[in-house]
């Protein structure tokens, strides 16, 4: 039994609790100083203060029942409408807000499963995923009893269209493409995948959780962005996170379908509950109203102009990272389309570099296959590009001179995991990690 903390018999004053929180909070990564490269999307202090005001205004309301809170119905339907227009959805596109990318993905998986059963009688559904899609898909497929067909990607880390074509069979309900995928920020060939989906009468879900509120603006800024949205015949649904590159408060994402008929399969209804008629759009019951209101407020406050200004600056910061990394001899993985990228090294153990960077206070996202470091670049990183690259230069030189460090720290663990072909051992290790994480 490792539950060492019990409810205190007597409470502590709120003032003292706040003091404790401030103290405890000090152990966390300083994302405000650009020290984390995923997890936090910070568009500046002014915007954060604005988000907090909106969120607290709706602190106690509940998105569960818009009957009680018509203002939330307005916000949610307008956020959906704004996104549907941004994604060229036309008048028929329909969606819902969710609590995050994973929930949007879960809902898409449920929708395709139920659609395929109702319209085609498919009882053993399969979904085709490139190995680079977010694990939220594997999780959702596991939860909803759909079999994943996971395919290796091409050398440039994009979905292999020929392999996808070969994998389609009578049980296939949907193909997934990412716009872009998280690990390396590269875009799957959505147009080609859509052609396959259309030809076989199956769904194509585009996971634009990171790209949905970025790519439309990059395109307007003149970037060459291949079509990825409903303008592509064959794209049937899109997930897009407001709480990532939409810069809204956490707990806000969208899943949008080409039409209401498809969205219908997402809903859950029940008529014979003693507690009344029940209808629910997604996984959660109670839904924080703050994140719904803050999403609407963010889109309204930014407008297209606000996002264009933000992305103009962010592209500049990303270019500075790219140039600096290449100058240091690192190689960018694939061809990233926006403000996420990953770098690998031809001659230095990147896991040693990661350990050394963490000693300098950077929170590092290590990746495998290929072995590389991930960067999700946000406005918090504009002031620290020089510092990051200077630290990286020092760490890379030290790592090169000390290859024996591969046997220490996380480098040893990641190095081992990258080499073990049998996943069972690594899975056991991950289960143990989870047990430890929830111990006191
Ligand atoms: C491409 C992509 N899809 C889905 C998700 C899952 O989103 P969330 O963490 O909001 O559940 C992520 C998260 O990083 C992502 O990058």
PDB file of C-alpha atoms and ligand atoms in Angstrom, residues 41 99-103 105 134 136-137 178 180-182 207 209-210 241 243-244, ligand 1:
ATOM      1  CA  UNK A  41       0.899  27.080 -26.064  1.00  0.00           C
ATOM      2  CA  UNK A  99     -12.228  18.465 -24.369  1.00  0.00           C
ATOM      3  CA  UNK A 100      -9.124  17.810 -26.471  1.00  0.00           C
ATOM      4  CA  UNK A 101      -7.545  16.080 -29.424  1.00  0.00           C
ATOM      5  CA  UNK A 102      -7.863  12.632 -27.889  1.00  0.00           C
ATOM      6  CA  UNK A 103     -11.584  13.038 -27.311  1.00  0.00           C
ATOM      7  CA  UNK A 105     -10.281  11.343 -32.187  1.00  0.00           C
ATOM      8  CA  UNK A 134      -0.898  10.217 -32.702  1.00  0.00           C
ATOM      9  CA  UNK A 136      -4.738   8.756 -29.381  1.00  0.00           C
ATOM     10  CA  UNK A 137      -5.889   6.705 -32.395  1.00  0.00           C
ATOM     11  CA  UNK A 178      -2.243  13.772 -40.325  1.00  0.00           C
ATOM     12  CA  UNK A 180       0.708  17.495 -39.929  1.00  0.00           C
ATOM     13  CA  UNK A 181       1.762  14.586 -37.734  1.00  0.00           C
ATOM     14  CA  UNK A 182       3.186  15.479 -34.313  1.00  0.00           C
ATOM     15  CA  UNK A 207      -6.034  14.708 -37.861  1.00  0.00           C
ATOM     16  CA  UNK A 209      -5.104  18.604 -34.079  1.00  0.00           C
ATOM     17  CA  UNK A 210      -1.868  20.553 -34.337  1.00  0.00           C
ATOM     18  CA  UNK A 241      -7.396  21.531 -31.355  1.00  0.00           C
ATOM     19  CA  UNK A 243      -6.070  24.521 -27.113  1.00  0.00           C
ATOM     20  CA  UNK A 244      -2.921  23.977 -29.157  1.00  0.00           C
TER      21      UNK A 244
HETATM   22  C1  LIG B   1      -1.439  15.352 -34.150  1.00  0.00           C
HETATM   23  C2  LIG B   1      -2.055  15.181 -32.791  1.00  0.00           C
HETATM   24  N1  LIG B   1      -3.238  14.560 -32.680  1.00  0.00           N
HETATM   25  C3  LIG B   1      -3.826  14.368 -31.486  1.00  0.00           C
HETATM   26  C4  LIG B   1      -3.236  14.793 -30.310  1.00  0.00           C
HETATM   27  C5  LIG B   1      -3.916  14.537 -28.979  1.00  0.00           C
HETATM   28  O1  LIG B   1      -4.337  15.760 -28.437  1.00  0.00           O
HETATM   29  P1  LIG B   1      -4.659  15.958 -26.875  1.00  0.00           P
HETATM   30  O2  LIG B   1      -3.343  15.880 -26.162  1.00  0.00           O
HETATM   31  O3  LIG B   1      -5.268  17.330 -26.827  1.00  0.00           O
HETATM   32  O4  LIG B   1      -5.589  14.918 -26.453  1.00  0.00           O
HETATM   33  C6  LIG B   1      -1.994  15.434 -30.388  1.00  0.00           C
HETATM   34  C7  LIG B   1      -1.318  15.874 -29.175  1.00  0.00           C
HETATM   35  O5  LIG B   1      -0.208  16.347 -29.191  1.00  0.00           O
HETATM   36  C8  LIG B   1      -1.394  15.636 -31.655  1.00  0.00           C
HETATM   37  O6  LIG B   1      -0.207  16.249 -31.772  1.00  0.00           O
END
